[in-house]
Amino acid sequence: MIRSDIISILKNKIQKITLNDNSANILVGPINLPVNLEGETVNFKWYSWLHVTDQELLQDGTGELTSALVSRLSSLNLADGQQSSALVYGDFEGSEEALIRMHSICHTGDIFGSKRCDCGFQLHQSMKMIVENGSGALFYLANHEGRGIGLFSKAMAYILQEEGYDTVEANLELGFSDDVRSYSDAISVLQHLRRKPVTLITNNPKKLEALKAAGMNAVKRTPLWGDVSVFNEKYLRTKVARSGHLEAMMDTDFFEGRLAK
């Protein structure tokens, strides 16, 4: 039996975002999260969400939902799966100008600082841009590893890349599409947290198209290129040539200038 005081503490931090396919996202937060950003402590608000299809949970009110969720929590084996989250800064709901980043998890780049990609740089740079802007949110999408193929499959794709295949070719040879990511869950949470226009930090037009298709007022985009090295030059060029990423500064002079450093 779950204690009533535990339910009382949690229920005000749990919200249900009902979707149109008989499922929902259970949103937990906000949670205060002080972050070390280049030596300075910056206070963010952290959310996480869980996609559920259990009809009993979907029909429950907030109090009943919280009780049912907590009672099942230890048996859901959530550590075996992946849950996404959002890092929110400033008055995200009410500010006139807000930056957002839909960031796909990259275990090797975000955690280990791998130079084979630019993901770790993009993660930390987008957080800095959001803070400098005064408001915004970073959506950390946990099921997007390797453009949606998962960490184990990404490891095999890396082996193929070491034999000369580019990122797109490696995914295709393993039986995947070039990009199997979906942004629908993240967009539902975004719409719950903010209705005003947003500016998307991205080089990928597919992300902007996904926001617009969902009815979000996302008419602005700001690019995020950088951290170019001999280790990721082919990867970055492939993004432009094969995956449709917008070039921005990705021209010959940019590459040569960065690689000369």
XYZ file of N, CA and C in Angstrom:
783
model
N 0.848 -1.196 0.000
C 0.000 0.000 0.000
C 0.884 1.247 0.000
N 0.636 2.143 -0.943
C 1.423 3.372 -1.040
C 0.905 4.386 -0.026
N 1.796 4.953 0.757
C 1.409 5.919 1.780
C 0.784 7.153 1.151
N -0.230 7.696 1.804
C -0.969 8.846 1.275
C -0.103 10.098 1.202
N 0.851 10.244 2.120
C 1.690 11.443 2.070
C 2.631 11.416 0.868
N 3.037 10.201 0.447
C 3.878 10.080 -0.752
C 3.082 10.487 -1.986
N 1.839 10.029 -2.056
C 0.976 10.397 -3.185
C 0.729 11.895 -3.190
N 0.518 12.461 -2.014
C 0.270 13.900 -1.911
C 1.456 14.715 -2.406
N 2.671 14.253 -2.102
C 3.877 14.962 -2.552
C 4.010 14.899 -4.073
N 3.739 13.731 -4.633
C 4.015 13.504 -6.051
C 2.928 14.011 -6.994
N 1.673 13.964 -6.583
C 0.583 14.171 -7.539
C 0.572 15.556 -8.165
N 1.058 16.551 -7.448
C 1.087 17.904 -8.015
C 2.211 18.102 -9.024
N 3.087 17.098 -9.128
C 4.190 17.165 -10.082
C 3.992 16.191 -11.241
N 2.820 15.580 -11.309
C 2.540 14.613 -12.366
C 1.354 15.096 -13.186
N 1.552 15.148 -14.491
C 0.500 15.591 -15.404
C 0.351 14.578 -16.534
N -0.868 14.462 -17.007
C -1.152 13.534 -18.102
C -1.427 14.335 -19.375
N -0.659 14.055 -20.424
C -0.863 14.689 -21.727
C -1.522 13.656 -22.627
N -2.813 13.781 -22.821
C -3.549 12.804 -23.616
C -3.295 13.022 -25.099
N -2.980 11.950 -25.809
C -2.719 12.003 -27.235
C -3.923 11.455 -27.996
N -3.922 11.616 -29.299
C -5.106 11.245 -30.085
C -5.075 9.806 -30.589
N -4.173 8.988 -30.049
C -4.093 7.588 -30.481
C -4.331 6.625 -29.314
N -5.165 7.067 -28.362
C -5.478 6.264 -27.177
C -4.237 5.965 -26.337
N -3.324 6.918 -26.299
C -2.149 6.816 -25.441
C -1.941 8.167 -24.780
N -0.930 8.257 -23.925
C -0.656 9.520 -23.245
C 0.808 9.580 -22.851
N 1.281 10.783 -22.609
C 2.589 10.989 -22.024
C 2.380 11.447 -20.586
N 2.973 10.736 -19.631
C 2.915 11.117 -18.234
C 4.141 11.978 -17.942
N 3.908 13.240 -17.649
C 4.975 14.225 -17.475
C 5.230 14.444 -15.983
N 6.478 14.305 -15.570
C 6.879 14.520 -14.182
C 7.748 15.769 -14.111
N 7.409 16.699 -13.230
C 8.181 17.921 -13.063
C 7.264 19.119 -12.870
N 7.853 20.304 -12.722
C 9.290 20.606 -12.808
C 10.058 20.255 -11.538
N 11.354 19.976 -11.751
C 12.278 19.636 -10.677
C 13.457 20.592 -10.775
N 13.839 21.193 -9.675
C 14.969 22.122 -9.700
C 16.256 21.365 -10.006
N 17.014 21.859 -10.993
C 18.249 21.191 -11.389
C 19.347 22.224 -11.625
N 20.168 22.484 -10.609
C 21.317 23.382 -10.810
C 22.376 22.678 -11.647
N 22.837 23.334 -12.700
C 23.751 22.726 -13.664
C 25.053 23.518 -13.728
N 26.167 22.806 -13.747
C 27.468 23.434 -13.935
C 27.672 23.665 -15.424
N 27.567 24.904 -15.856
C 27.731 25.251 -17.264
C 28.963 26.126 -17.403
N 30.068 25.468 -17.757
C 31.364 26.132 -17.918
C 31.763 26.919 -16.671
N 31.648 26.254 -15.509
C 32.095 26.852 -14.260
C 31.089 27.712 -13.557
N 29.948 27.953 -14.176
C 28.894 28.763 -13.560
C 27.680 27.890 -13.272
N 27.078 28.073 -12.096
C 25.884 27.326 -11.741
C 24.659 28.011 -12.335
N 23.946 27.276 -13.186
C 22.740 27.791 -13.838
C 21.566 26.917 -13.405
N 20.480 27.543 -12.985
C 19.315 26.812 -12.499
C 18.327 26.542 -13.619
N 18.119 25.271 -13.917
C 17.139 24.828 -14.890
C 15.974 24.162 -14.171
N 14.883 23.972 -14.902
C 13.771 23.143 -14.452
C 13.786 21.876 -15.307
N 13.752 20.727 -14.654
C 13.867 19.455 -15.352
C 12.547 18.698 -15.346
N 12.185 18.138 -16.508
C 11.013 17.291 -16.665
C 11.441 15.968 -17.293
N 10.697 14.907 -16.992
C 10.843 13.659 -17.724
C 9.448 13.142 -18.040
N 9.352 12.333 -19.100
C 8.027 11.813 -19.433
C 8.095 10.351 -19.836
N 6.959 9.689 -19.664
C 6.823 8.268 -19.944
C 5.614 8.080 -20.845
N 5.817 7.417 -21.980
C 4.707 7.144 -22.899
C 3.969 5.902 -22.414
N 2.646 6.011 -22.235
C 1.853 4.892 -21.718
C 0.664 4.623 -22.632
N 0.305 3.353 -22.713
C -0.874 2.932 -23.478
C -1.865 2.175 -22.605
N -1.532 1.967 -21.340
C -2.400 1.243 -20.415
C -3.701 2.020 -20.218
N -4.804 1.435 -20.632
C -6.078 2.135 -20.605
C -6.555 2.430 -19.192
N -6.214 1.580 -18.229
C -6.612 1.861 -16.849
C -5.927 3.128 -16.334
N -4.644 3.271 -16.638
C -3.924 4.481 -16.246
C -4.485 5.710 -16.941
N -4.842 5.553 -18.206
C -5.305 6.691 -18.988
C -6.637 7.221 -18.483
N -7.442 6.389 -17.883
C -8.755 6.801 -17.415
C -8.735 7.366 -15.997
N -7.624 7.193 -15.303
C -7.532 7.670 -13.924
C -7.380 9.177 -13.854
N -7.888 9.780 -12.762
C -7.608 11.170 -12.469
C -6.195 11.303 -11.934
N -5.778 12.551 -11.643
C -4.379 12.770 -11.254
C -3.993 12.000 -9.998
N -4.837 12.037 -8.973
C -4.531 11.338 -7.733
C -4.475 9.842 -7.930
N -5.486 9.289 -8.612
C -5.523 7.851 -8.867
C -4.389 7.432 -9.791
N -4.094 8.270 -10.780
C -3.001 7.978 -11.704
C -1.684 7.894 -10.954
N -1.439 8.843 -10.062
C -0.198 8.848 -9.293
C -0.076 7.596 -8.444
N -1.144 7.235 -7.776
C -1.136 6.047 -6.929
C -0.868 4.782 -7.742
N -1.575 4.652 -8.879
C -1.400 3.477 -9.724
C 0.001 3.422 -10.313
N 0.525 4.570 -10.703
C 1.857 4.626 -11.304
C 2.928 4.228 -10.295
N 2.838 4.792 -9.087
C 3.833 4.484 -8.061
C 3.767 3.009 -7.667
N 2.572 2.468 -7.580
C 2.425 1.068 -7.177
C 3.034 0.114 -8.198
N 3.099 0.536 -9.467
C 3.646 -0.326 -10.517
C 5.096 -0.006 -10.863
N 5.599 1.087 -10.324
C 6.858 1.654 -10.802
C 8.011 0.650 -10.760
N 8.164 -0.053 -9.657
C 9.311 -0.951 -9.522
C 9.226 -2.167 -10.432
N 8.031 -2.453 -10.965
C 7.872 -3.610 -11.847
C 7.892 -3.248 -13.326
N 8.021 -1.962 -13.642
C 7.998 -1.528 -15.039
C 9.340 -1.703 -15.737
N 10.388 -1.963 -14.961
C 11.739 -2.158 -15.530
C 12.146 -1.004 -16.437
N 11.925 0.213 -15.955
C 12.200 1.385 -16.780
C 13.690 1.552 -17.083
N 14.551 0.985 -16.238
C 15.987 1.077 -16.508
C 16.372 0.286 -17.748
N 15.535 -0.677 -18.145
C 15.816 -1.458 -19.343
C 15.387 -0.726 -20.613
N 14.547 0.256 -20.452
C 14.108 1.059 -21.590
C 14.766 2.422 -21.540
N 14.164 3.370 -22.221
C 14.727 4.712 -22.232
C 13.600 5.726 -22.089
N 13.826 6.735 -21.273
C 12.870 7.824 -21.140
C 13.554 9.140 -21.501
N 12.805 10.011 -22.116
C 13.336 11.309 -22.531
C 13.049 12.356 -21.459
N 13.628 13.531 -21.631
C 13.402 14.596 -20.662
C 13.571 15.958 -21.319
N 13.188 16.981 -20.572
C 13.334 18.355 -21.057
C 13.989 19.193 -19.977
N 14.915 20.036 -20.385
C 15.608 20.949 -19.489
C 15.146 22.359 -19.848
N 14.407 22.983 -18.928
C 13.729 24.248 -19.219
C 14.408 25.379 -18.463
N 14.588 26.506 -19.146
C 15.248 27.656 -18.532
C 14.383 28.906 -18.682
N 14.315 29.704 -17.596
C 13.603 30.977 -17.637
C 12.094 30.823 -17.703
N 11.430 31.888 -18.129
C 9.971 31.879 -18.258
C 9.607 31.284 -19.614
N 9.721 29.971 -19.703
C 9.528 29.308 -20.986
C 8.098 29.450 -21.490
N 7.147 29.402 -20.602
C 5.749 29.490 -21.020
C 5.373 30.883 -21.504
N 5.854 31.918 -20.828
C 5.352 33.257 -21.107
C 6.246 34.166 -21.918
N 7.523 33.847 -22.051
C 8.437 34.754 -22.750
C 8.099 34.858 -24.231
N 8.383 35.998 -24.808
C 8.070 36.222 -26.218
C 9.034 35.494 -27.138
N 10.286 35.376 -26.724
C 11.304 34.711 -27.538
C 11.865 33.518 -26.766
N 11.735 32.330 -27.314
C 12.253 31.134 -26.645
C 12.981 30.256 -27.650
N 14.169 29.805 -27.255
C 14.940 28.878 -28.078
C 14.654 27.450 -27.630
N 14.553 26.527 -28.577
C 14.436 25.124 -28.213
C 15.427 24.299 -29.022
N 15.841 23.200 -28.420
C 16.736 22.250 -29.076
C 16.152 20.856 -28.913
N 15.892 20.160 -30.010
C 15.503 18.760 -29.983
C 16.789 17.952 -30.151
N 17.358 17.496 -29.032
C 18.679 16.876 -29.074
C 18.573 15.365 -28.961
N 19.063 14.667 -29.965
C 19.079 13.210 -29.953
C 20.229 12.710 -29.098
N 19.916 11.807 -28.181
C 20.945 11.262 -27.304
C 22.113 10.705 -28.124
N 23.310 10.974 -27.655
C 24.508 10.392 -28.267
C 25.410 9.949 -27.132
N 25.328 8.676 -26.793
C 26.074 8.122 -25.665
C 27.569 8.422 -25.804
N 28.106 8.228 -26.985
C 29.546 8.401 -27.193
C 29.956 9.870 -27.178
N 29.142 10.730 -27.786
C 29.500 12.142 -27.870
C 29.131 12.940 -26.638
N 27.923 12.730 -26.117
C 27.452 13.509 -24.976
C 28.164 13.130 -23.686
N 28.428 11.831 -23.501
C 29.004 11.352 -22.237
C 30.521 11.244 -22.313
N 31.019 10.571 -23.365
C 32.454 10.313 -23.467
C 33.225 11.432 -24.170
N 32.504 12.357 -24.833
C 33.184 13.438 -25.550
C 33.825 12.991 -26.836
N 33.237 11.989 -27.507
C 33.784 11.473 -28.756
C 33.916 12.578 -29.798
N 35.010 12.524 -30.555
C 35.245 13.485 -31.633
C 34.756 12.957 -32.974
N 34.128 11.769 -32.990
C 33.623 11.221 -34.252
C 32.371 11.960 -34.710
N 31.778 12.746 -33.837
C 30.586 13.520 -34.182
C 30.694 14.882 -33.514
N 29.672 15.701 -33.672
C 29.658 17.012 -33.026
C 28.569 17.102 -31.970
N 28.035 15.960 -31.534
C 26.858 15.946 -30.661
C 27.119 16.552 -29.285
N 28.252 16.188 -28.661
C 28.560 16.743 -27.354
C 28.698 18.254 -27.410
N 29.359 18.743 -28.443
C 29.467 20.193 -28.633
C 28.094 20.819 -28.786
N 27.241 20.227 -29.612
C 25.915 20.787 -29.839
C 25.076 20.792 -28.568
N 25.200 19.748 -27.754
C 24.453 19.679 -26.507
C 24.803 20.848 -25.600
N 26.077 21.034 -25.332
C 26.494 22.065 -24.389
C 26.365 23.463 -24.984
N 26.616 23.602 -26.279
C 26.482 24.902 -26.912
C 25.028 25.351 -26.929
N 24.089 24.436 -27.181
C 22.680 24.806 -27.199
C 22.199 25.205 -25.807
N 22.719 24.556 -24.762
C 22.382 24.964 -23.395
C 22.863 26.381 -23.136
N 24.069 26.692 -23.586
C 24.584 28.053 -23.430
C 23.731 29.056 -24.190
N 23.331 28.713 -25.402
C 22.520 29.617 -26.214
C 21.167 29.884 -25.557
N 20.580 28.853 -24.958
C 19.288 29.001 -24.285
C 19.410 29.942 -23.088
N 20.477 29.771 -22.306
C 20.687 30.639 -21.147
C 20.930 32.081 -21.597
N 21.750 32.273 -22.610
C 22.038 33.614 -23.116
C 20.785 34.275 -23.682
N 19.869 33.470 -24.226
C 18.628 34.005 -24.768
C 17.660 34.450 -23.676
N 17.783 33.852 -22.496
C 16.905 34.216 -21.387
C 15.786 33.228 -21.125
N 15.415 32.441 -22.112
C 14.408 31.390 -21.918
C 14.527 30.368 -23.040
N 14.134 29.144 -22.712
C 14.179 28.107 -23.729
C 14.126 26.731 -23.096
N 14.261 25.717 -23.932
C 14.198 24.341 -23.439
C 15.000 23.421 -24.332
N 15.708 22.505 -23.695
C 16.418 21.456 -24.411
C 15.677 20.141 -24.171
N 15.214 19.529 -25.250
C 14.537 18.236 -25.172
C 15.558 17.156 -25.490
N 15.819 16.300 -24.498
C 16.834 15.257 -24.637
C 16.122 13.951 -24.961
N 16.263 13.503 -26.207
C 15.432 12.430 -26.747
C 16.177 11.102 -26.688
N 15.793 10.294 -25.694
C 16.575 9.120 -25.320
C 16.459 7.962 -26.296
N 15.421 7.919 -27.105
C 15.273 6.796 -28.047
C 15.766 7.156 -29.448
N 16.622 8.172 -29.528
C 17.099 8.655 -30.824
C 18.544 8.289 -31.112
N 19.137 7.447 -30.293
C 20.548 7.089 -30.491
C 20.783 6.571 -31.913
N 21.819 7.097 -32.561
C 22.166 6.650 -33.909
C 21.077 6.910 -34.932
N 20.380 8.040 -34.806
C 19.217 8.376 -35.636
C 18.077 7.368 -35.447
N 18.001 6.806 -34.227
C 16.877 5.957 -33.894
C 17.133 4.467 -33.986
N 18.394 4.058 -34.207
C 18.657 2.617 -34.360
C 19.121 1.963 -33.061
N 19.431 2.753 -32.030
C 19.864 2.200 -30.751
C 21.371 2.103 -30.635
N 21.835 2.019 -29.389
C 23.276 2.073 -29.125
C 24.019 0.850 -29.663
N 23.454 -0.343 -29.474
C 24.126 -1.555 -29.950
C 24.271 -1.546 -31.470
N 23.185 -1.161 -32.161
C 23.236 -1.070 -33.624
C 24.193 0.024 -34.074
N 24.243 1.105 -33.318
C 25.165 2.197 -33.648
C 26.616 1.715 -33.563
N 26.907 0.854 -32.582
C 28.262 0.316 -32.462
C 28.643 -0.461 -33.724
N 27.702 -1.246 -34.250
C 27.978 -1.985 -35.479
C 28.112 -1.043 -36.674
N 27.305 0.027 -36.679
C 27.417 1.026 -37.750
C 28.793 1.693 -37.714
N 29.314 1.933 -36.522
C 30.642 2.527 -36.390
C 31.721 1.617 -36.984
N 31.557 0.302 -36.792
C 32.524 -0.640 -37.367
C 32.529 -0.525 -38.892
N 31.336 -0.411 -39.479
C 31.249 -0.243 -40.931
C 31.868 1.086 -41.362
N 31.658 2.118 -40.572
C 32.230 3.423 -40.905
C 33.752 3.378 -40.879
N 34.308 2.572 -39.998
C 35.767 2.439 -39.948
C 36.320 1.743 -41.195
N 35.430 1.066 -41.945
C 35.832 0.414 -43.195
C 35.478 1.251 -44.420
N 35.073 2.516 -44.187
C 34.864 3.430 -45.304
C 33.437 3.823 -45.605
N 32.460 3.146 -45.000
C 31.063 3.515 -45.236
C 30.767 4.831 -44.523
N 29.905 5.673 -45.143
C 29.507 6.876 -44.427
C 28.336 6.555 -43.498
N 27.884 7.549 -42.744
C 26.851 7.325 -41.730
C 25.572 6.757 -42.329
N 25.143 7.332 -43.434
C 23.903 6.892 -44.075
C 24.066 5.474 -44.608
N 25.156 5.216 -45.316
C 25.388 3.884 -45.885
C 25.416 2.807 -44.812
N 26.055 3.094 -43.684
C 26.157 2.112 -42.601
C 24.778 1.748 -42.065
N 23.927 2.746 -41.836
C 22.570 2.472 -41.354
C 21.779 1.640 -42.359
N 21.899 1.988 -43.637
C 21.165 1.264 -44.673
C 21.635 -0.176 -44.781
N 22.942 -0.401 -44.690
C 23.484 -1.757 -44.811
C 23.053 -2.651 -43.649
N 22.709 -2.036 -42.514
C 22.254 -2.804 -41.355
C 20.735 -3.004 -41.356
N 20.083 -2.566 -42.412
C 18.650 -2.799 -42.547
C 17.762 -1.696 -42.040
N 18.343 -0.551 -41.687
C 17.567 0.585 -41.193
C 17.383 1.626 -42.292
N 16.451 2.529 -42.082
C 16.380 3.728 -42.908
C 17.483 4.679 -42.459
N 17.737 5.697 -43.266
C 18.744 6.692 -42.895
C 18.406 7.318 -41.549
N 17.130 7.631 -41.336
C 16.715 8.340 -40.128
C 15.342 7.839 -39.722
N 15.247 7.152 -38.586
C 13.959 6.590 -38.151
C 13.417 7.309 -36.913
N 13.912 8.484 -36.637
C 13.484 9.212 -35.444
C 12.078 9.789 -35.602
N 11.358 9.834 -34.488
C 10.051 10.486 -34.425
C 10.103 11.561 -33.347
N 9.491 12.694 -33.634
C 9.490 13.806 -32.687
C 8.125 14.031 -32.046
N 7.172 13.126 -32.292
C 5.789 13.367 -31.876
C 5.644 13.484 -30.358
N 6.272 12.584 -29.598
C 6.160 12.659 -28.146
C 6.752 13.957 -27.605
N 7.938 14.311 -28.088
C 8.590 15.529 -27.618
C 7.756 16.758 -27.962
N 7.148 16.758 -29.131
C 6.328 17.895 -29.543
C 5.086 18.001 -28.669
N 4.508 16.872 -28.266
C 3.332 16.926 -27.388
C 3.690 17.560 -26.050
N 4.886 17.254 -25.533
C 5.333 17.867 -24.284
C 5.622 19.345 -24.497
N 6.261 19.682 -25.599
C 6.522 21.083 -25.924
C 5.223 21.880 -25.975
N 4.212 21.357 -26.642
C 2.933 22.052 -26.746
C 2.266 22.205 -25.389
N 2.513 21.276 -24.500
C 1.960 21.362 -23.144
C 2.640 22.470 -22.345
N 3.935 22.658 -22.588
C 4.705 23.629 -21.817
C 4.681 25.034 -22.404
N 4.419 25.144 -23.720
C 4.461 26.469 -24.349
C 3.604 26.494 -25.598
N 2.862 27.599 -25.765
C 2.037 27.793 -26.958
C 2.569 28.885 -27.870
N 3.401 29.758 -27.336
C 3.921 30.874 -28.126
C 4.987 30.381 -29.112
N 5.366 31.247 -30.068
C 6.359 30.839 -31.069
C 7.686 30.405 -30.450
N 8.400 29.556 -31.170
C 9.714 29.103 -30.729
C 10.701 29.216 -31.890
N 11.962 29.369 -31.536
C 13.047 29.319 -32.510
C 13.816 28.036 -32.268
N 13.980 27.249 -33.318
C 14.592 25.932 -33.198
C 16.084 26.003 -33.488
N 16.885 25.454 -32.571
C 18.329 25.353 -32.785
C 18.588 24.061 -33.545
N 18.898 24.161 -34.815
C 19.113 22.950 -35.605
C 19.723 23.271 -36.958
N 20.343 22.259 -37.549
C 20.754 22.315 -38.950
C 19.880 21.397 -39.799
N 18.945 20.702 -39.137
C 18.153 19.664 -39.785
C 16.745 20.166 -40.102
N 16.418 20.368 -41.368
C 15.097 20.885 -41.722
C 13.951 19.944 -41.360
N 14.251 18.642 -41.196
C 13.203 17.687 -40.837
C 12.624 17.989 -39.463
N 13.455 18.482 -38.567
C 12.966 18.828 -37.233
C 12.009 20.018 -37.308
N 12.368 21.010 -38.119
C 11.506 22.178 -38.283
C 10.184 21.780 -38.938
N 10.258 20.916 -39.927
C 9.041 20.447 -40.607
C 8.136 19.682 -39.653
N 8.719 18.887 -38.748
C 7.923 18.126 -37.786
C 7.172 19.052 -36.847
N 7.824 20.126 -36.414
C 7.164 21.095 -35.537
C 6.016 21.786 -36.261
N 6.264 22.214 -37.473
C 5.227 22.914 -38.237
C 4.050 21.990 -38.534
N 4.325 20.730 -38.864
C 3.263 19.771 -39.172
C 2.375 19.524 -37.964
N 2.940 19.670 -36.763
C 2.166 19.465 -35.538
C 1.427 20.716 -35.099
N 1.564 21.789 -35.876
C 0.840 23.013 -35.567
C 1.598 23.996 -34.697
N 2.886 23.725 -34.432
C 3.672 24.658 -33.627
C 4.066 25.871 -34.464
N 4.075 27.006 -33.815
C 4.498 28.237 -34.480
C 6.024 28.299 -34.414
N 6.651 27.559 -35.300
C 8.116 27.486 -35.331
C 8.581 27.962 -36.699
N 8.695 29.260 -36.846
C 9.050 29.824 -38.143
C 10.516 30.218 -38.217
N 11.211 30.173 -37.080
C 12.601 30.591 -37.061
C 13.509 29.411 -36.743
N 14.718 29.487 -37.292
C 15.726 28.466 -37.063
C 17.073 29.145 -36.906
N 17.870 28.641 -35.968
C 19.228 29.141 -35.842
C 20.188 27.962 -35.960
N 21.234 28.072 -36.781
C 22.135 26.932 -37.022
C 23.056 26.674 -35.844
N 23.653 25.491 -35.835
C 24.578 25.118 -34.768
C 25.666 24.207 -35.329
N 26.628 24.820 -36.011
C 27.778 24.091 -36.519
C 28.999 24.422 -35.665
N 29.916 23.488 -35.560
C 31.158 23.757 -34.838
C 31.870 22.479 -34.457
N 32.996 22.621 -33.781
C 33.805 21.491 -33.318
C 34.192 20.567 -34.472
N 34.529 21.164 -35.624
C 34.959 20.377 -36.778
C 36.401 19.908 -36.576
N 36.654 18.640 -36.885
C 38.001 18.095 -36.755
C 38.220 17.052 -37.839
N 39.432 16.547 -37.923
C 39.731 15.495 -38.895
C 38.943 14.226 -38.591
N 38.467 14.101 -37.351
C 37.746 12.893 -36.948
C 36.288 12.883 -37.394
N 35.712 14.062 -37.585
C 34.276 14.110 -37.914
C 33.957 14.846 -39.217
N 34.984 15.220 -39.978
C 34.730 15.978 -41.209
C 33.834 15.201 -42.166
N 34.106 13.918 -42.382
C 33.290 13.117 -43.294
C 31.859 13.005 -42.779
N 31.725 12.815 -41.483
C 30.405 12.715 -40.853
C 29.593 13.989 -41.091
N 30.217 15.151 -40.908
C 29.517 16.415 -41.067
C 29.183 16.686 -42.533
N 30.105 16.344 -43.423
C 29.820 16.521 -44.851
C 28.664 15.612 -45.285
N 28.608 14.408 -44.725
C 27.529 13.473 -45.059
C 26.185 14.024 -44.610
N 26.152 14.704 -43.474
C 24.908 15.318 -42.999
C 24.329 16.263 -44.050
N 25.210 17.017 -44.677
C 24.772 17.981 -45.690
C 24.451 17.273 -47.001
N 25.355 16.430 -47.464
C 25.223 15.825 -48.790
C 24.168 14.735 -48.857
N 23.998 13.944 -47.775
C 23.124 12.781 -47.819
C 21.856 12.931 -46.982
N 21.919 13.715 -45.908
C 20.790 13.791 -44.972
C 20.022 15.097 -45.050
N 20.437 15.993 -45.949
C 19.665 17.212 -46.176
C 19.862 18.319 -45.171
N 20.899 18.229 -44.338
C 21.127 19.297 -43.368
C 21.511 20.588 -44.096
N 21.025 21.698 -43.570
C 21.257 22.994 -44.198
C 22.707 23.408 -43.986
N 23.324 23.876 -45.060
C 24.771 24.075 -45.044
C 25.232 25.160 -44.094
N 24.567 26.303 -44.095
C 24.988 27.427 -43.263
C 26.467 27.721 -43.517
N 27.312 27.452 -42.515
C 28.741 27.745 -42.635
C 29.541 26.550 -43.144
N 28.857 25.500 -43.560
C 29.576 24.283 -43.911
C 30.155 24.339 -45.319
N 30.963 25.315 -45.583
C 31.600 25.421 -46.886
C 33.079 25.085 -46.764
N 33.769 25.137 -47.880
C 35.177 24.735 -47.892
C 36.017 25.593 -46.966
N 35.793 26.903 -46.989
C 36.586 27.791 -46.150
C 36.387 27.474 -44.679
N 35.136 27.147 -44.316
C 34.846 26.826 -42.920
C 35.617 25.582 -42.497
N 35.537 24.531 -43.320
C 36.244 23.300 -42.998
C 37.743 23.540 -42.902
N 38.296 24.193 -43.928
C 39.739 24.378 -43.944
C 40.205 25.237 -42.779
N 39.403 26.266 -42.457
C 39.759 27.140 -41.325
C 39.740 26.396 -40.017
N 38.702 25.557 -39.799
C 38.582 24.814 -38.554
C 39.652 23.736 -38.446
N 39.902 23.041 -39.546
C 40.850 21.940 -39.503
C 42.289 22.431 -39.372
N 42.529 23.703 -39.716
C 43.877 24.255 -39.618
C 44.242 24.601 -38.175
N 43.196 24.671 -37.312
C 43.458 25.077 -35.932
C 44.055 23.931 -35.115
